[in-house]
Coordinates of C-alpha atoms in Angstrom, one line a residue:
X1 CA 41.1 75.6 97.5
X2 CA 42.2 74.1 94.3
X3 CA 39.9 72.4 92.0
X4 CA 41.6 69.1 93.1
X5 CA 41.1 69.6 96.4
X6 CA 37.1 70.5 95.7
X7 CA 37.0 67.3 93.8
X8 CA 38.6 65.8 97.0
X9 CA 36.4 67.5 99.5
X10 CA 33.3 66.4 97.7
X11 CA 34.4 62.8 97.4
X12 CA 35.2 62.5 101.0
X13 CA 32.0 64.0 101.9
X14 CA 30.1 61.4 100.1
X15 CA 32.3 58.5 100.9
X16 CA 33.2 59.1 104.1
X17 CA 36.8 57.9 103.8
X18 CA 39.7 57.9 100.9
X19 CA 43.3 56.9 100.4
X20 CA 46.2 58.6 99.8
X21 CA 47.3 55.8 97.1
X22 CA 43.8 55.9 95.1
X23 CA 43.6 59.8 95.1
X24 CA 47.3 59.9 93.9
X25 CA 46.3 57.4 91.1
X26 CA 42.9 59.1 90.0
X27 CA 44.6 62.6 89.9
X28 CA 48.1 61.7 88.3
X29 CA 49.9 63.4 91.0
X30 CA 52.1 62.3 93.7
X31 CA 51.4 61.1 97.0
X32 CA 53.3 63.9 98.7
X33 CA 50.7 66.3 96.8
X34 CA 47.7 64.2 97.9
X35 CA 49.0 64.3 101.6
X36 CA 49.3 68.1 101.0
X37 CA 45.7 68.1 99.7
X38 CA 44.5 66.3 102.8
X39 CA 46.3 68.6 105.0
X40 CA 44.6 71.3 103.5
X41 CA 41.3 69.8 103.9
X42 CA 41.8 68.8 107.3
X43 CA 42.8 72.7 108.3
X44 CA 40.0 73.9 106.7
X45 CA 37.6 71.5 108.9
X46 CA 36.5 68.8 106.0
X47 CA 39.1 66.1 106.8
X48 CA 40.7 64.1 109.7
X49 CA 43.8 62.9 108.6
X50 CA 44.4 58.8 109.7
X51 CA 47.5 56.5 108.3
X52 CA 47.4 56.1 104.9
X53 CA 44.2 58.5 103.9
X54 CA 41.7 60.7 105.7
X55 CA 38.0 60.1 107.0
X56 CA 35.3 62.8 106.7
X57 CA 34.6 65.5 109.3
X58 CA 31.3 64.7 110.4
X59 CA 30.6 68.7 110.9
X60 CA 31.3 68.9 107.3
X61 CA 28.7 66.6 105.8
X62 CA 26.5 69.6 104.8
X63 CA 29.2 71.5 103.4
X64 CA 29.0 69.7 99.8
X65 CA 26.4 72.3 98.8
X66 CA 27.6 76.0 98.1
X67 CA 27.4 78.7 100.6
X68 CA 24.4 80.8 99.7
X69 CA 26.4 84.1 100.8
X70 CA 29.1 83.1 98.3
X71 CA 27.0 83.8 95.1
X72 CA 24.3 86.1 95.9
X73 CA 23.8 86.1 92.2
X74 CA 23.4 82.6 91.8
X75 CA 21.1 82.8 94.6
X76 CA 18.8 85.3 93.5
X77 CA 18.4 83.4 90.5
X78 CA 17.6 80.4 91.9
X79 CA 15.1 82.0 93.8
X80 CA 13.6 83.8 91.2
X81 CA 13.3 80.4 89.3
X82 CA 11.5 78.9 92.2
X83 CA 8.6 81.2 91.3
X84 CA 7.9 78.7 88.5
X85 CA 7.3 75.6 90.4
X86 CA 3.8 75.2 91.6
X87 CA 2.4 72.7 94.2
X88 CA 1.9 69.3 92.5
X89 CA 4.6 69.4 89.9
X90 CA 7.4 67.2 88.6
X91 CA 10.6 68.7 87.9
X92 CA 14.0 67.7 86.6
X93 CA 16.9 69.4 88.5
X94 CA 20.0 69.2 86.5
X95 CA 23.8 69.2 88.0
X96 CA 25.7 72.6 88.7
X97 CA 25.9 75.0 91.5
X98 CA 22.7 77.1 90.4
X99 CA 20.9 73.9 90.6
X100 CA 22.0 73.5 94.0
X101 CA 20.6 76.8 95.2
X102 CA 17.2 76.0 93.7
X103 CA 17.4 73.0 96.0
X104 CA 17.4 75.2 98.9
X105 CA 14.5 76.9 97.9
X106 CA 12.2 74.0 97.2
X107 CA 10.9 73.6 100.9
X108 CA 7.3 74.6 101.5
X109 CA 6.0 73.2 98.0
X110 CA 3.7 70.5 97.8
X111 CA 3.2 67.1 96.2
X112 CA 6.5 67.9 94.4
X113 CA 8.7 65.0 92.6
X114 CA 11.8 65.8 91.9
X115 CA 14.2 63.7 89.3
X116 CA 17.7 64.6 89.8
X117 CA 21.4 63.5 89.2
X118 CA 22.6 66.5 91.6
X119 CA 24.3 64.6 94.0
X120 CA 25.6 67.6 96.1
X121 CA 21.9 68.7 96.3
X122 CA 20.5 65.5 97.9
X123 CA 20.8 67.2 101.6
X124 CA 18.7 70.3 101.0
X125 CA 16.3 67.9 98.8
X126 CA 15.5 66.0 101.8
X127 CA 14.6 68.9 103.8
X128 CA 11.9 69.7 100.9
X129 CA 8.2 67.9 101.2
X130 CA 9.2 65.9 97.9
X131 CA 9.4 62.8 96.4
X132 CA 12.9 62.3 95.3
X133 CA 14.0 60.1 92.4
X134 CA 17.9 59.6 92.2
X135 CA 19.3 58.9 88.3
X136 CA 21.6 56.1 88.8
X137 CA 25.0 55.8 86.8
X138 CA 28.3 56.7 87.3
X139 CA 29.8 59.4 89.9
X140 CA 31.3 62.2 87.9
X141 CA 33.5 64.9 89.3
X142 CA 35.7 66.0 86.5
X143 CA 35.4 69.6 85.7
X144 CA 32.5 70.0 88.6
X145 CA 32.9 71.7 91.6
X146 CA 29.2 69.5 92.3
X147 CA 29.4 66.2 92.0
X148 CA 26.4 64.3 89.8
X149 CA 25.8 61.1 88.3
X150 CA 25.6 60.1 84.7
X151 CA 24.4 57.0 82.6
X152 CA 23.4 56.9 79.0
X153 CA 19.7 55.7 80.4
X154 CA 19.0 59.2 82.5
X155 CA 16.9 60.9 79.8
X156 CA 14.9 57.8 79.4
X157 CA 14.2 57.3 83.0
X158 CA 13.0 61.1 83.3
X159 CA 10.7 60.4 80.4
X160 CA 9.2 57.4 81.9
X161 CA 7.7 59.6 84.8
X162 CA 6.8 62.6 82.7
X163 CA 8.8 65.7 83.7
X164 CA 6.2 68.7 83.4
X165 CA 9.4 71.2 84.2
X166 CA 13.2 70.9 83.5
X167 CA 15.6 73.3 85.6
X168 CA 19.2 73.4 84.4
X169 CA 22.2 76.0 84.1
X170 CA 24.6 76.3 81.2
X171 CA 28.4 77.3 80.8
X172 CA 27.8 79.4 77.7
X173 CA 24.9 80.8 75.5
X174 CA 25.6 82.0 72.1
X175 CA 23.1 83.2 69.3
X176 CA 24.7 81.4 66.6
X177 CA 26.3 77.9 68.6
X178 CA 23.3 77.7 71.2
X179 CA 23.6 76.6 74.7
X180 CA 27.3 74.9 75.1
X181 CA 28.5 73.0 78.2
X182 CA 32.0 72.2 79.6
X183 CA 30.9 69.0 80.5
X184 CA 29.9 66.1 77.6
X185 CA 27.8 64.4 80.1
X186 CA 25.6 67.7 80.9
X187 CA 25.8 68.7 77.2
X188 CA 24.4 65.1 76.3
X189 CA 21.5 65.4 78.6
X190 CA 20.4 69.0 77.4
X191 CA 20.1 67.7 73.6
X192 CA 17.1 65.7 74.9
X193 CA 15.5 68.0 77.3
X194 CA 13.3 69.9 74.8
X195 CA 11.4 66.7 73.6
X196 CA 11.4 65.3 77.4
X197 CA 10.0 67.9 79.2
X198 CA 6.9 70.0 78.8
X199 CA 8.8 73.6 80.2
X200 CA 12.6 74.1 80.0
X201 CA 13.7 76.4 82.6
X202 CA 17.2 77.7 81.9
X203 CA 19.2 79.6 84.6
X204 CA 21.9 81.7 83.8
X205 CA 23.9 84.9 85.0
X206 CA 25.0 87.7 82.9
X207 CA 28.4 86.2 82.4
X208 CA 27.2 83.1 80.1
X209 CA 26.0 85.3 77.4
X210 CA 28.4 85.8 74.3
X211 CA 30.2 82.6 75.5
X212 CA 30.9 79.5 73.8
X213 CA 32.1 76.5 75.6
X214 CA 33.4 73.0 74.7
X215 CA 30.3 71.1 74.1
X216 CA 27.2 71.9 71.8
X217 CA 24.0 71.4 73.9
X218 CA 20.9 72.6 72.1
X219 CA 19.4 75.7 70.5
X220 CA 18.8 78.8 72.2
X221 CA 15.1 78.5 71.0
X222 CA 14.3 75.1 72.7
X223 CA 14.3 76.9 76.2
X224 CA 10.8 78.0 77.4
X225 CA 11.9 80.4 80.2
X226 CA 15.5 82.1 80.6
X227 CA 15.9 83.3 84.3
X228 CA 19.1 85.8 84.4
X229 CA 20.6 88.8 86.6
X230 CA 20.5 90.8 82.9
X231 CA 21.5 90.0 79.4
X232 CA 22.3 91.7 76.4
X233 CA 19.6 93.6 74.1
X234 CA 20.0 90.9 70.9
X235 CA 19.2 88.2 73.2
X236 CA 16.0 89.9 74.4
X237 CA 15.1 90.3 71.0
X238 CA 15.9 86.6 70.4
X239 CA 13.9 85.5 72.9
X240 CA 10.7 87.4 72.1
X241 CA 10.8 86.4 68.6
X242 CA 10.5 82.8 69.6
X243 CA 8.2 82.9 72.4
X244 CA 10.6 82.6 75.1
X245 CA 9.6 84.1 78.5
X246 CA 12.4 86.2 80.5
X247 CA 12.5 86.5 84.3
X248 CA 14.9 89.1 85.8
X249 CA 16.6 88.1 89.3
X250 CA 16.6 91.0 91.8
X251 CA 20.1 91.0 93.1
X252 CA 21.9 92.6 95.8

């Protein structure tokens, strides 16, 4: 499945219906190309084509979130991050696939409050025993395999209710450049997390280290807890120097 088809799939699942004309204009491709995309989504069970577009295949409603078996490393990191959440916590759950995995592990935590802009995680969050607050704003797909919302008020909505713990992922980590993201909206929220939450739990697999993405977000030393499957020695040294706690996930 191409990235464009992935984004069309997410839009279809959320909005129930899409049109060829609107998709053609949004993605700047021909209507023939969009029809091919919809045919592929129908073949994979996500869509049912109709005249002028497609409607959602109801059996696919839960497929906007990733399959745990598809990325065992992300799943393991999310499971380890789950151990840092206690009954009664108020948390922020960021956008991204790893945060979707974490949403699946929240069931069973009592009196949990979750603020999130991660639309893809809503289905799993609904199964948790939690009060869920969806941060409003524009629905964002660009560059995202999992949709999210964003508005300039997101950070302020979080702090008004006091978030004890913020759980996010990241595109790149570098000791000089800090935390970077390939999404400007996610980077913008990351800049404010240190001042708006008591603890910042960053979830990142080994591929994110010594990598610099497009948008600057925050300093490495701003993170309270780092959850990963492995990391270079120089990052271990830097983490210890600033008091950051490292949590290693057990991967298959």
